[in-house]
Every structure is written in C-alpha cells, then in structure tokens.
mmCIF file of C-alpha atoms and ligand atoms in Angstrom:
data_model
loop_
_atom_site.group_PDB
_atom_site.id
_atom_site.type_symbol
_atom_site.label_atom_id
_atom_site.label_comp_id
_atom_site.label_asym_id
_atom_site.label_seq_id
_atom_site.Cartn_x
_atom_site.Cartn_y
_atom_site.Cartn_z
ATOM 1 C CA UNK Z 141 193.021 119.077 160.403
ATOM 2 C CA UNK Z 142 192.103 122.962 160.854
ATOM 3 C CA UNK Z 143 189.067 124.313 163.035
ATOM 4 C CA UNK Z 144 187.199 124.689 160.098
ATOM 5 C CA UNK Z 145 187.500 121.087 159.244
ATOM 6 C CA UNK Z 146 183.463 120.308 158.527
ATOM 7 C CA UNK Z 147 181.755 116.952 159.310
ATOM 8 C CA UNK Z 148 179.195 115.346 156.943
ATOM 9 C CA UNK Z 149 176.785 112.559 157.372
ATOM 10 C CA UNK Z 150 175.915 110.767 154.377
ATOM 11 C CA UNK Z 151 173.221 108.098 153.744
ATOM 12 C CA UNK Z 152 172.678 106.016 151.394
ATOM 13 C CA UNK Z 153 169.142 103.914 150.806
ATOM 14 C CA UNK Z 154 169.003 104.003 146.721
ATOM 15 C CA UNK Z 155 168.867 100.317 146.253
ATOM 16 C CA UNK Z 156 170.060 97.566 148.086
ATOM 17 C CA UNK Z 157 172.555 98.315 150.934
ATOM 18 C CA UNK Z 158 172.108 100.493 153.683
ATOM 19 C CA UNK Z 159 175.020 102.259 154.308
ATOM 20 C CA UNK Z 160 175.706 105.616 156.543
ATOM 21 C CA UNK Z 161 179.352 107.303 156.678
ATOM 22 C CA UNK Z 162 180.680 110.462 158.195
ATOM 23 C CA UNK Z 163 183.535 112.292 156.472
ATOM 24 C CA UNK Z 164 185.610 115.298 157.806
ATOM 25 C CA UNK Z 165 187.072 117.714 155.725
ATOM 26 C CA UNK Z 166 187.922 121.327 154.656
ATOM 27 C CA UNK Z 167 185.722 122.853 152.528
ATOM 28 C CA UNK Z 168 188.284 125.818 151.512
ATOM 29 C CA UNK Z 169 191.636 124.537 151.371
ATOM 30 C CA UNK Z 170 192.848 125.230 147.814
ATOM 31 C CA UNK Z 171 192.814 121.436 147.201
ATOM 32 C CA UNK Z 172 190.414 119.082 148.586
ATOM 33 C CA UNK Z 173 191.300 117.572 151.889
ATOM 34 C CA UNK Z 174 189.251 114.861 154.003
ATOM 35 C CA UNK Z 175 189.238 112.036 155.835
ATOM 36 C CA UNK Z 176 186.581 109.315 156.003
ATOM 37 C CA UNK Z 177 185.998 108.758 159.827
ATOM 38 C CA UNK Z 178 183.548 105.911 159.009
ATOM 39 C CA UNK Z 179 181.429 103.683 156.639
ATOM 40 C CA UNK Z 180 178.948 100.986 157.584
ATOM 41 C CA UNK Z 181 177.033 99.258 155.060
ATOM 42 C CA UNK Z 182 173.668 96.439 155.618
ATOM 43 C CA UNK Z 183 173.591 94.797 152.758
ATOM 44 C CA UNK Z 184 170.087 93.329 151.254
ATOM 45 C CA UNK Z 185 171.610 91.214 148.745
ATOM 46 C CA UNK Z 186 171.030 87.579 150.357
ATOM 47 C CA UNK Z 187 167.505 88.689 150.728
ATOM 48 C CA UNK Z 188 166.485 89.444 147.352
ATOM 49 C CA UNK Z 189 168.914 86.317 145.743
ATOM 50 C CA UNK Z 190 165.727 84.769 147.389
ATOM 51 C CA UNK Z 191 163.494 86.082 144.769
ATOM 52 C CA UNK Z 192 165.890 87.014 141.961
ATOM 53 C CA UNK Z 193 165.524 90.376 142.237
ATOM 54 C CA UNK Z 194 164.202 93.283 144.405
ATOM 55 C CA UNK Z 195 161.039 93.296 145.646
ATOM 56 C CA UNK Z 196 160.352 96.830 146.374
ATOM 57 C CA UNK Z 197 158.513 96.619 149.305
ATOM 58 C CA UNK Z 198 160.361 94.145 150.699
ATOM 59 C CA UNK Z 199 163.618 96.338 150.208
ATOM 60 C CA UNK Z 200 161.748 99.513 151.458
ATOM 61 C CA UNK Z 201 161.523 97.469 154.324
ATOM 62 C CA UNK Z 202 164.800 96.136 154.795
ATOM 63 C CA UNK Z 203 165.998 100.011 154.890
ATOM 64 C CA UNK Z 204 163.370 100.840 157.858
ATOM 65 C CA UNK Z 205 164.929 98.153 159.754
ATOM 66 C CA UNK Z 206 168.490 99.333 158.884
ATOM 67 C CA UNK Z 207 169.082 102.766 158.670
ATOM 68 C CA UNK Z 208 168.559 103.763 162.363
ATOM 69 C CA UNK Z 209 171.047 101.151 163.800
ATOM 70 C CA UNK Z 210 173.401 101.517 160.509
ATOM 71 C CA UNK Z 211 173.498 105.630 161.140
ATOM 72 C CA UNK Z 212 174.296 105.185 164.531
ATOM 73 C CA UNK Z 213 177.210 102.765 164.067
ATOM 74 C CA UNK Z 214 178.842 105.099 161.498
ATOM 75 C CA UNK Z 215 178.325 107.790 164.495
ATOM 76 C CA UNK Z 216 179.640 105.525 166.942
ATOM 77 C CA UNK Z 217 182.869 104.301 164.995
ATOM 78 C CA UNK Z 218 183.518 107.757 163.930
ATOM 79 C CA UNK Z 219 183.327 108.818 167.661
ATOM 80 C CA UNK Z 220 180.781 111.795 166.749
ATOM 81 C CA UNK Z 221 177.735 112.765 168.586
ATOM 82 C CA UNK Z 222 174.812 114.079 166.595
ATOM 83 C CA UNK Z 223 175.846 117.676 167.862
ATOM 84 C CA UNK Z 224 179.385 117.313 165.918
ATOM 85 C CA UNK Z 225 177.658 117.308 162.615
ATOM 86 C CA UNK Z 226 177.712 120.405 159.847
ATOM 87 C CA UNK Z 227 175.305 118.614 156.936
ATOM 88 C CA UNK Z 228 173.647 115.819 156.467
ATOM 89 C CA UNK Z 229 174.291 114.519 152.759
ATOM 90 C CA UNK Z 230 171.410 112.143 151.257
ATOM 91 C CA UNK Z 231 171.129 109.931 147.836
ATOM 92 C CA UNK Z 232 167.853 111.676 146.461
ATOM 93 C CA UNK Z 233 168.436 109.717 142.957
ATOM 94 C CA UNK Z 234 168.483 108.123 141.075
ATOM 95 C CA UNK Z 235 167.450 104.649 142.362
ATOM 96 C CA UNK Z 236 164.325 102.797 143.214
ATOM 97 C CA UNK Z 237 161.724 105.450 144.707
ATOM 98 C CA UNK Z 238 160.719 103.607 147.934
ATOM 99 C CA UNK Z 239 163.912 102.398 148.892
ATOM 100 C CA UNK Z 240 165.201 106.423 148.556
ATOM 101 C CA UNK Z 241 162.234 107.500 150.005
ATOM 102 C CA UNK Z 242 163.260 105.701 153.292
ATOM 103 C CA UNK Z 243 166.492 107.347 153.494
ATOM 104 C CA UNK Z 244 165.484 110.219 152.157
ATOM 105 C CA UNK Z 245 162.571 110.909 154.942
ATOM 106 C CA UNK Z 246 165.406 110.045 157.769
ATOM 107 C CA UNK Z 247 167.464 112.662 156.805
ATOM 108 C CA UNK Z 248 164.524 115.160 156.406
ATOM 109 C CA UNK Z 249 163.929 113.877 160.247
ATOM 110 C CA UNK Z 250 166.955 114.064 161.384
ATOM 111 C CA UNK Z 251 167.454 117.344 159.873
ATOM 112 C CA UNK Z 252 163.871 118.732 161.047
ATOM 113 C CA UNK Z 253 164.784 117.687 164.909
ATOM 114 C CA UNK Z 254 168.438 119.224 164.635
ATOM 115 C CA UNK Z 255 168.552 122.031 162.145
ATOM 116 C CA UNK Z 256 171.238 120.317 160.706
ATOM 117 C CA UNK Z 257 171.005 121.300 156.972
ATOM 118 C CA UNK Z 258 170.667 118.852 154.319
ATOM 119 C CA UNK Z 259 172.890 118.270 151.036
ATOM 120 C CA UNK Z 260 170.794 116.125 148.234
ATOM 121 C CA UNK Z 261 173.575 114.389 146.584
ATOM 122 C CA UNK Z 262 173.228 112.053 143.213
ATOM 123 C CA UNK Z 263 174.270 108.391 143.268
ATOM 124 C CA UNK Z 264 175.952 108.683 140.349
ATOM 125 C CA UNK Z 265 178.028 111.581 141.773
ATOM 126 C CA UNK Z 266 178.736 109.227 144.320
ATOM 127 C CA UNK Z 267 180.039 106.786 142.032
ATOM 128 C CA UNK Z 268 182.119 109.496 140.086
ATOM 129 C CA UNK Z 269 184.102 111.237 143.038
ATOM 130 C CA UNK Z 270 184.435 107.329 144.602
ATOM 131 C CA UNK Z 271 187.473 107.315 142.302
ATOM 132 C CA UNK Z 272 188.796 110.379 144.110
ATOM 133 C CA UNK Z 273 188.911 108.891 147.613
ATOM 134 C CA UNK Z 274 192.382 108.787 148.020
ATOM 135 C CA UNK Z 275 194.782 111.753 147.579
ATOM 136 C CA UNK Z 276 192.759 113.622 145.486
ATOM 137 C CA UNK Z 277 195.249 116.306 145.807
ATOM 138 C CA UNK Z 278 196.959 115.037 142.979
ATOM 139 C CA UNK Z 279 194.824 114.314 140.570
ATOM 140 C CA UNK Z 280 195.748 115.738 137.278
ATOM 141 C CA UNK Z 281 192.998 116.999 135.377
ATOM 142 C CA UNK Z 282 191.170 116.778 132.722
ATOM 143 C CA UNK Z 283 189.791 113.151 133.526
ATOM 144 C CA UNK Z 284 188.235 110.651 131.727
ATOM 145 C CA UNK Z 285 185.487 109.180 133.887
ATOM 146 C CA UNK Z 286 184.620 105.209 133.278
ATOM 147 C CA UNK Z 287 181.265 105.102 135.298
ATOM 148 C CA UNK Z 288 179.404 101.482 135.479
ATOM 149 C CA UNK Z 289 177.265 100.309 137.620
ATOM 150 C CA UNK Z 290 174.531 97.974 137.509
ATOM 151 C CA UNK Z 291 172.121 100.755 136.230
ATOM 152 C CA UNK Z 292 174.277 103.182 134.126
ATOM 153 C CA UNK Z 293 177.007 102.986 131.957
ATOM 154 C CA UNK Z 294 178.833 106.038 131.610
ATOM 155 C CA UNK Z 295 181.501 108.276 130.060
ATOM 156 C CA UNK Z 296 182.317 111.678 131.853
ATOM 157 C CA UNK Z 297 184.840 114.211 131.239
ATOM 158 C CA UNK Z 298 185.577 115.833 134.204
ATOM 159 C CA UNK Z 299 187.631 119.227 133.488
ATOM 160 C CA UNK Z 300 188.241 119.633 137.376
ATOM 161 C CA UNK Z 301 186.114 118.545 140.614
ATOM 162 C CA UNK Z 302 182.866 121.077 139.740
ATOM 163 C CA UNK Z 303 182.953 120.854 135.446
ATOM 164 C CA UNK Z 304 181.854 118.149 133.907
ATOM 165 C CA UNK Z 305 179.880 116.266 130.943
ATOM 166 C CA UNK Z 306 178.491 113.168 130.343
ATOM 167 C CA UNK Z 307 179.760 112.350 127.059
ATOM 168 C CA UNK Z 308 178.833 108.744 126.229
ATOM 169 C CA UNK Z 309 175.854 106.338 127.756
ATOM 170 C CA UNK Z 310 174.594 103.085 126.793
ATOM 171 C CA UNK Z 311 171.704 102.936 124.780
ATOM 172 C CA UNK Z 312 170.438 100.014 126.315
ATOM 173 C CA UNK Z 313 171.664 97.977 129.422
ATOM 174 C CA UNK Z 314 173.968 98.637 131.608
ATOM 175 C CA UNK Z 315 177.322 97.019 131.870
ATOM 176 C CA UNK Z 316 176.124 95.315 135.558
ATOM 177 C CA UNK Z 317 173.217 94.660 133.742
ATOM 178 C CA UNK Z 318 174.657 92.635 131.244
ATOM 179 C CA UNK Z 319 176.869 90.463 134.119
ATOM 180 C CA UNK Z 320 174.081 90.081 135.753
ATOM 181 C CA UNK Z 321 171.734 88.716 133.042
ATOM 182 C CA UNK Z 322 174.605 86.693 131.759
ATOM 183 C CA UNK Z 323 174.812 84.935 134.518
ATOM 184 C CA UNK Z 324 171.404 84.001 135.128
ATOM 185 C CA UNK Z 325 172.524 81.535 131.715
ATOM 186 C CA UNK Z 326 175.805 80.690 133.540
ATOM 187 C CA UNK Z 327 175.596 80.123 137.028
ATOM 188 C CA UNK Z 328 173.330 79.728 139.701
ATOM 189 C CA UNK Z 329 172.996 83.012 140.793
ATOM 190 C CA UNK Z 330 170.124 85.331 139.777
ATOM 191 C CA UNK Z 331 170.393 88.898 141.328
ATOM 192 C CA UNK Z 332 173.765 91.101 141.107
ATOM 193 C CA UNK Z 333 175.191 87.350 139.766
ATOM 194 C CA UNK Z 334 178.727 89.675 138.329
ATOM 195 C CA UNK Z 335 181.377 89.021 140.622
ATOM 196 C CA UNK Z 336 179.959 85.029 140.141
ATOM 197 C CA UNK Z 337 180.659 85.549 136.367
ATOM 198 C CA UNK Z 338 183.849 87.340 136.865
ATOM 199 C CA UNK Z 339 185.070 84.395 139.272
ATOM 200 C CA UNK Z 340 184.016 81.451 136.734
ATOM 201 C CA UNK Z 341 185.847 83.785 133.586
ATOM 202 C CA UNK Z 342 189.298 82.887 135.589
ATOM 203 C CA UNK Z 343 189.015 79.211 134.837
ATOM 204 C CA UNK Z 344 188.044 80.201 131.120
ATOM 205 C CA UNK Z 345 191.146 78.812 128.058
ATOM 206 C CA UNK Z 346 189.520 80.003 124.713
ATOM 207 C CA UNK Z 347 187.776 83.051 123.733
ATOM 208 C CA UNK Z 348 185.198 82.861 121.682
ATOM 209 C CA UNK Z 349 185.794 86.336 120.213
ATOM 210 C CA UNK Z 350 182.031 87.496 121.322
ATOM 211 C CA UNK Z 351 180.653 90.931 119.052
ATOM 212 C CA UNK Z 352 182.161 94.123 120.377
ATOM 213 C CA UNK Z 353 179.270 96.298 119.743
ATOM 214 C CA UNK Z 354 179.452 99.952 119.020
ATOM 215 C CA UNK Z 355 183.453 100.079 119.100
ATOM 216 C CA UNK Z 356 183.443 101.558 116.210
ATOM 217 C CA UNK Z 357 181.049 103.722 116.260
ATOM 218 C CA UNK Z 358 182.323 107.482 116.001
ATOM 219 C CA UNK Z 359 180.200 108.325 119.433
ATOM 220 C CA UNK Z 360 181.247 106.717 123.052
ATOM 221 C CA UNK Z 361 178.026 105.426 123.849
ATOM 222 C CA UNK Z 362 177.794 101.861 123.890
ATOM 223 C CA UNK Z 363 175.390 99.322 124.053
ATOM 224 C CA UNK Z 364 175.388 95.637 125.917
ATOM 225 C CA UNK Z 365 172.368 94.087 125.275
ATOM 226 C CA UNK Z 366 173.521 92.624 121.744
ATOM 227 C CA UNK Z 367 176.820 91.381 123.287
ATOM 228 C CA UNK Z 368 173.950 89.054 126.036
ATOM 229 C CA UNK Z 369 171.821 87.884 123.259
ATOM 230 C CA UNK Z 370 175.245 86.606 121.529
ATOM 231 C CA UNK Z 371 176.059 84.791 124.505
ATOM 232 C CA UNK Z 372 172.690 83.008 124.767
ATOM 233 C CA UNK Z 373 172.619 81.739 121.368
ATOM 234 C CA UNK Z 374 175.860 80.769 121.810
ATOM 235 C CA UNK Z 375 174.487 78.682 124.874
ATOM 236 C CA UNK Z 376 171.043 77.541 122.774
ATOM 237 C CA UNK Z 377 173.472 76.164 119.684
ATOM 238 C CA UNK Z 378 175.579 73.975 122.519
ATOM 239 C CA UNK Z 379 174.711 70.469 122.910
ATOM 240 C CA UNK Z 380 173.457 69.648 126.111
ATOM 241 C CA UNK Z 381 174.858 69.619 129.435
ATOM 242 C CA UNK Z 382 176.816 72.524 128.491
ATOM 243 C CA UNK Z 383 179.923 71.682 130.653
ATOM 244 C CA UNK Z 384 181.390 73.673 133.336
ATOM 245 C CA UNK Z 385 184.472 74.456 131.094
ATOM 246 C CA UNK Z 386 181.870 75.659 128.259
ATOM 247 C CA UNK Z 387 180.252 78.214 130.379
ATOM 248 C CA UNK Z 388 183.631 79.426 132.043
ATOM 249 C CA UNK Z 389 184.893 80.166 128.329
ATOM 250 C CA UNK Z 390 181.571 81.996 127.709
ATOM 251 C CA UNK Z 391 181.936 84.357 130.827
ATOM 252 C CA UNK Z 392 185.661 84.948 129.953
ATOM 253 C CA UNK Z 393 185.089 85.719 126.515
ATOM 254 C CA UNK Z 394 181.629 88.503 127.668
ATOM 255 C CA UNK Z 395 184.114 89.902 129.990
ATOM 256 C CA UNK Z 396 186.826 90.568 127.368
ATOM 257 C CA UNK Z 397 183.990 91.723 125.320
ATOM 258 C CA UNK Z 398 183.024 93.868 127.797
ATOM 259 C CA UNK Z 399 186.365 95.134 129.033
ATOM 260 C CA UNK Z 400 187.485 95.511 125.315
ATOM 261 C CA UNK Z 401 184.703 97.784 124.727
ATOM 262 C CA UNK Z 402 185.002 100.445 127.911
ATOM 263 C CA UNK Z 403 188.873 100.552 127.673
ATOM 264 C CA UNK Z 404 189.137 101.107 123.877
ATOM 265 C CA UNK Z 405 186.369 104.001 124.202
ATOM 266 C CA UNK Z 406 187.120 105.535 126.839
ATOM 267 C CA UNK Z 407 190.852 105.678 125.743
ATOM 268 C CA UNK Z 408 189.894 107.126 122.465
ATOM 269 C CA UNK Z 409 187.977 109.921 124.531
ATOM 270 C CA UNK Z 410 191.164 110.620 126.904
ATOM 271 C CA UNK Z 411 193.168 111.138 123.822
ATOM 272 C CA UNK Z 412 190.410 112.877 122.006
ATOM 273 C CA UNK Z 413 189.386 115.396 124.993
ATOM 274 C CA UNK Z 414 194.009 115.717 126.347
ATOM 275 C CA UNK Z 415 193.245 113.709 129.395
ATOM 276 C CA UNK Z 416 195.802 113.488 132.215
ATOM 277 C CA UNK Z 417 193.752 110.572 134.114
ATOM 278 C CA UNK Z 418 191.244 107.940 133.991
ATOM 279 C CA UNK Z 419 189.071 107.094 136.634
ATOM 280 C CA UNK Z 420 186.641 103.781 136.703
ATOM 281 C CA UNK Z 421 184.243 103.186 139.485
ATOM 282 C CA UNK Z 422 180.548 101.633 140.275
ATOM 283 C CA UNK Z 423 180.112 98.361 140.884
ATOM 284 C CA UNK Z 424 181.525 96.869 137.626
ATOM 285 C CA UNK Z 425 184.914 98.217 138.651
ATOM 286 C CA UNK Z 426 185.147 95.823 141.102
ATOM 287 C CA UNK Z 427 185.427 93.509 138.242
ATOM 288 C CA UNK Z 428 189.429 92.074 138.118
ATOM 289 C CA UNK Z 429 189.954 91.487 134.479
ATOM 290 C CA UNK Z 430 188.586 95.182 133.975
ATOM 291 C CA UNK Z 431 190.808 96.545 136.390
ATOM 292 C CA UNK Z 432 194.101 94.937 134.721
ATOM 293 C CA UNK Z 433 192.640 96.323 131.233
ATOM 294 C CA UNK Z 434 191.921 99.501 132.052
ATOM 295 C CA UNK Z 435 195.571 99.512 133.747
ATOM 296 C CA UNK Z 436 197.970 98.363 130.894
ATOM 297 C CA UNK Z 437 195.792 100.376 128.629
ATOM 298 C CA UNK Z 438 196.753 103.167 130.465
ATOM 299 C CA UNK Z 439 200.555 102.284 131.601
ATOM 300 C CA UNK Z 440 200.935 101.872 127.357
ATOM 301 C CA UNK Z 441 199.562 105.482 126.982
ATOM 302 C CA UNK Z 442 201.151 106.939 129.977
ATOM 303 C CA UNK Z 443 198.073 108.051 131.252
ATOM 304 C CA UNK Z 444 197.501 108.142 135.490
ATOM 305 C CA UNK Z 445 194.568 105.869 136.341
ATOM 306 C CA UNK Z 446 192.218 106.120 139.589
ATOM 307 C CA UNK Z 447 190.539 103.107 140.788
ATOM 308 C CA UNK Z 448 189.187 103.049 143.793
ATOM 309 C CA UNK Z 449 189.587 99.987 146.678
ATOM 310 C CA UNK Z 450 187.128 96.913 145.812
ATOM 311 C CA UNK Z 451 184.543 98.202 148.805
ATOM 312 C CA UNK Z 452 184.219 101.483 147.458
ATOM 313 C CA UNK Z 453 182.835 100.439 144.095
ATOM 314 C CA UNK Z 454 179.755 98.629 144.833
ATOM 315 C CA UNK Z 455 176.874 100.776 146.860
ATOM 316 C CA UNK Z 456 177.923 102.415 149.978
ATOM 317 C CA UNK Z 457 177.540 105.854 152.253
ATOM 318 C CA UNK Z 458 181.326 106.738 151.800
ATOM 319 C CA UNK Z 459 181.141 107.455 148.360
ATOM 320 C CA UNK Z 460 177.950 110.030 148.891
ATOM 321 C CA UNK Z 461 179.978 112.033 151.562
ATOM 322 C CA UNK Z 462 182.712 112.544 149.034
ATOM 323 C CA UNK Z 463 180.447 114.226 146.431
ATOM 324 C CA UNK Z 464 178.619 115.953 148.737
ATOM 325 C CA UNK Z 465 181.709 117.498 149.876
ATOM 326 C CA UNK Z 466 182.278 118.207 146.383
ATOM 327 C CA UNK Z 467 179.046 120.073 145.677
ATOM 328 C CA UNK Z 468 179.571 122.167 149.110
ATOM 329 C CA UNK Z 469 183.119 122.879 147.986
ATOM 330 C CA UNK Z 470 181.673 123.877 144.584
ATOM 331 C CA UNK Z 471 179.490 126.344 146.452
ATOM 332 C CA UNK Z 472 176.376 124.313 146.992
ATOM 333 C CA UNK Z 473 174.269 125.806 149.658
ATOM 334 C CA UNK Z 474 172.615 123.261 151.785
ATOM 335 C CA UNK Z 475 168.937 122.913 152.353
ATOM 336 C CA UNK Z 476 165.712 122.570 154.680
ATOM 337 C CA UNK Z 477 163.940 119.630 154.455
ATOM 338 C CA UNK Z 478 161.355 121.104 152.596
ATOM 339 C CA UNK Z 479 163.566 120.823 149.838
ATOM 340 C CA UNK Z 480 164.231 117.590 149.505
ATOM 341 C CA UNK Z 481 162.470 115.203 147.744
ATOM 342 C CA UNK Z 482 163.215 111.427 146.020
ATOM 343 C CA UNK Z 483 164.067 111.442 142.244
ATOM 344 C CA UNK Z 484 164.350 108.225 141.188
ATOM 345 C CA UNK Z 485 164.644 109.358 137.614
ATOM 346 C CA UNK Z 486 167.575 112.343 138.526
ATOM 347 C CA UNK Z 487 170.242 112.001 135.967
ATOM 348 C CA UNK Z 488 173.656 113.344 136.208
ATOM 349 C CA UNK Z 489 174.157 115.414 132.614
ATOM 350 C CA UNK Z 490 176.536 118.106 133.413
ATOM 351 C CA UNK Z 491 177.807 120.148 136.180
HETATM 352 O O1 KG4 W 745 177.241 100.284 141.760
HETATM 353 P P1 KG4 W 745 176.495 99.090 142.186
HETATM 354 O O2 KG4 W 745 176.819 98.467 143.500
HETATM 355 O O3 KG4 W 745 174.972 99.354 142.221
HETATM 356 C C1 KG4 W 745 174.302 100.163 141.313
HETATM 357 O O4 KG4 W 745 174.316 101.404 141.494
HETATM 358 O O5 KG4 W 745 173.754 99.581 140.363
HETATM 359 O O6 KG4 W 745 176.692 98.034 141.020
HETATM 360 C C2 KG4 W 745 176.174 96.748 141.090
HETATM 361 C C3 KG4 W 745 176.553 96.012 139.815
HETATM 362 C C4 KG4 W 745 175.807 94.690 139.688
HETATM 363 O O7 KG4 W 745 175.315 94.590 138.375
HETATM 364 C C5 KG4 W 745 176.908 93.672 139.986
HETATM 365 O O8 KG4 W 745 176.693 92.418 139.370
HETATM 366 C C6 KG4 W 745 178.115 94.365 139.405
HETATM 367 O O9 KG4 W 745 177.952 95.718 139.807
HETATM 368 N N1 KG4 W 745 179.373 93.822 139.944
HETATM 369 C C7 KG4 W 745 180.289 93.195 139.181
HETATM 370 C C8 KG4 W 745 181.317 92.790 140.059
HETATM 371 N N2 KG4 W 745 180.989 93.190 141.330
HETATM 372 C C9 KG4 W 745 179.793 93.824 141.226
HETATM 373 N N3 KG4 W 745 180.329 92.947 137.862
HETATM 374 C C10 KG4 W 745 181.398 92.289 137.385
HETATM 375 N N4 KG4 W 745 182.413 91.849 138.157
HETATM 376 C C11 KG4 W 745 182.423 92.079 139.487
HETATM 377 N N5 KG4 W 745 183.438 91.651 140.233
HETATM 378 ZN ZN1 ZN W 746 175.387 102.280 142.712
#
C-alpha cells in the first residue's frame, strides 16, 4: 500500500465482547482500499449465560479486565507500536452506558497520553460497513442494507459509502431479540440463546406456518414480538413433555417466519429504491437458514448480495475500524478527547 496508507485502532466495549482491531488503509484512493492487520475479541458471553443476561456491573467489569491486554494483542499481531497509529476509532453508541463508558474512557486515555486523535464511531455503522469488508471496490451501488442484531432491526438504503437512510425499523423487538427469547421456551440456553435455536431448526420436518407479521404492510418496518407470543402459545396448547422433535419444528418454523419476513421486505425495497446489492450483517446474519434465503432470493432477482464471514457478524473491533474509515474518508475530522462522550441512546438515522 502507498505512504499515505493510514492506521486505525478501533475498540469496541458496547456490550459483551471486548474486541480491539487495527486496520490500514487509504483514505483518498478513489475507491476504498484497506486491509485489516488484526482483530481480537474477549468474549463475556459464558459469564452472563450464568445469570441469563448482563449484569451491568459485572460486564463493566469484565471490559476493565479486558481491554488493556485485548488492545495490546491486536497491536502485537498487527506488528504496530503505539507510535504507528493515525486515529483511534471508538463505539460511543449505542449500547449499554457502562460497558461503553469503559472503552470509551481508554481511548480518551490513550488519546490524552499520545495526541493520537479520536474517531467516535456508531455500532450500528459498524454493523452496516461489516458487509463491506471484502472488496468493497466493487460494490455496486445503491444497496439495500439488511441490519439485525440483537438490539436493532434495520432497513438502510445506502446510495454510496457516505449517503444513506434508515428506511424501515422494528417497532418492537429486535430480530436477535426474538431468537433469543424464543429460545429461553426451547432450549436450555438463556442469554444470546440464537445460534442454539438456529442449530435445533436443522433437525425441524414440518412447519407450522407461524404469523408473518407486518409483510404486508405498505412500510418496511417490521415487528417480532407477535411472531414470539405465537410461538409460546403454540408451546402452552402442547401436551406435556413437549418432545425434542416438537420444539425443533417450532424453531424451524420462527426462523422461516423470520427469514420470510426480512427477505420479502427488504427485496421489495431493492426493487422499489433500483438496488444493485444487498447487504445483511449483525449478529442475526450469522444465522444459516437466513443466509441461504437472502441468497436465492437474490440469485432469482439477479441482484449481488454481501454477507460478510460468520466472525464478522456478531460484536467485534474489526467492524468499527471499517466505518470509521468510512466517516474519515467521508471527511470526518477526528477529535480531542474532550469530545467524546458515551451515547448509549445514539441512533443511526441518516448520513
Ligand atoms: O450483533 P450482535 O453480536 O450484538 C448486538 O449488537 O446486539 O448480535 C447478537 C444477536 C443475539 O441476539 C444472538 O442470539 C443473535 O445475534 N445470533 C443469532 C445467531 N448468531 C447470533 N441469531 C440467529 N442465528 C444465529 N446463528
Ligand atoms: Zn452488535
């Protein structure tokens, strides 16, 4: 890469992982052009399937511990020194406010004690430009953004790397949300439980043709908390043991639900907005019967698709380091540490 190649640090602290990664790109090449040098993640989630859920404190915590040693193994495997560094990119929101906080205030540090200025980046943007990891080059805009997480649920139309709207939400949980509630009723897991009810859908024979709610509605918001309360009275009319077979037909037939749902929007927005490409990252798109979907939805429309690699979807530091290369390429100008503060509540509209 050229001499004026620029290295970011990025760390993440919004929820439960730790993660730090350093990226090196160009920041005026007339298409984007990086490399990710590194990416460590310290996951919390054994600790809180302990207690079902986070305890904030306890996560808070769990980031003090982490973030020194994770930072300087992302430094270490990306063969950089402190000194190498041009920015130091941060999640400032939105997430839970003292787990941010603690990354948040170790970027402000490290910032204060190098003068190395700071670039407050969004999780969500993080999410978004995850799908652009890989040649992004070539992407062929405008895209249609499937963003789903365990907190949001979102539509974006992206008309190139710095325009973009949020055009649909859901109006009440999340998609993660919703696999992760649902399988508090199916399975034994009770915090982030989706990949267990994605793995227990494979051995599922009949669908049970679960509500699809909001497909028809003439917006591309959705909503998932209907589509749980179907499953457990679905679960409440059973007679008891429900059998293993029972409850893997229930989590195959939320998944199609759920699937069904986010491909037929968002399809119906690519053709309503001209989209050349559909992207679908956060957590959820780690989810395999989504992937396949979303990919012979759009091999039957001739439409390119962007998912990103399995590790990218769910929480980590890589992901941050693309967007904020994205906002500096945009024209962001970094800032002092005086400037940065933790907004859990900081939602990504427009751009
Ligand atoms: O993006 P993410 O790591 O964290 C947030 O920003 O929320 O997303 C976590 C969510 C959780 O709800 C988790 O259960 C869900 O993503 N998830 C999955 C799968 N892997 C993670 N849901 C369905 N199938 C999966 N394979
Ligand atoms: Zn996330």
């Amino acid at each position: 890469m050229s001499k004026k190649d620029k290295i970011i640090l990025a760390i993440e602290s919004s929820c439960d992982e730790t993660a730090a990664a350093i990226l090196k790109g160009n920041l005026h090449t007339s298409k984007p052009k990086f490399r990710v040098l590194s990416s460590v993640i310290k996951s919390q989630i054994t600790i809180h399937q302990k207690t079902g859920g986070v305890v904030p404190e306890v996560a808070a915590r769990a980031h003090i511990q982490n973030i020194l040693p994770v930072t300087k193994k992302a430094l270490s495997d990306a063969r950089a020194n402190l000194a190498d560094l041009d920015y130091i990119a941060v999640t400032a929101g939105p997430g839970l406010v003292v787990s941010l906080i603690v990354g948040v205030e170790f970027a402000k540090g490290l910032s204060l004690a190098t003068g190395i200025p700071l670039v407050p980046t969004n999780h969500m943007a993080g999410h978004l430009y995850s799908a652009f990891a890989s040649a992004p080059e070539k992407v062929k805009f405008p895209v249609l953004s499937i963003v789903v997480s365990g907190g949001h649920t979102m539509l974006i139309l992206m008309k190139d790397y710095h325009h973009f709207t949020v055009i649909g939400e859901t109006v009440d949980d999340a998609a993660g949300e919703a696999f992760d509630k649902v399988a508090r009723l199916l399975t034994e897991e009770n915090y982030r439980g989706g990949p267990q009810v994605s793995k227990l859908a494979e051995r599922g024979k009949t669908d049970l043709k679960f509500t699809r709610p909001m497909l028809h509605a003439k917006n591309f918001n959705f909503s998932f908390s209907g589509l749980k309360t179907a499953v457990l009275y679905y679960m409440d009319k059973l007679p008891k043991p429900v059998s293993t077979q029972q409850k893997a037909d229930i989590a195959m037939s939320f998944e199609r639900a759920v699937a069904d749902v986010l491909v037929t929007k968002a399809l119906r927005a690519a053709k309503k907005y001209g989209c050349k490409t559909v992207s679908l990252s956060g957590g959820v798109a780690a989810n395999r019967h989504l992937r396949q979907t979303l990919t012979i939805a759009c091999k039957a429309e001739k439409l390119n698709l962007n998912i990103p690699e399995l590790e990218l979807c769910t929480d980590n530091a890589q992901m941050i380091a693309i967007a904020a290369y994205f906002k500096l390429r945009g024209g962001f100008k970094p800032v002092g540490p005086a400037k940065v503060k933790a907004n859990p509540h900081w939602e990504l509209r427009a751009s």
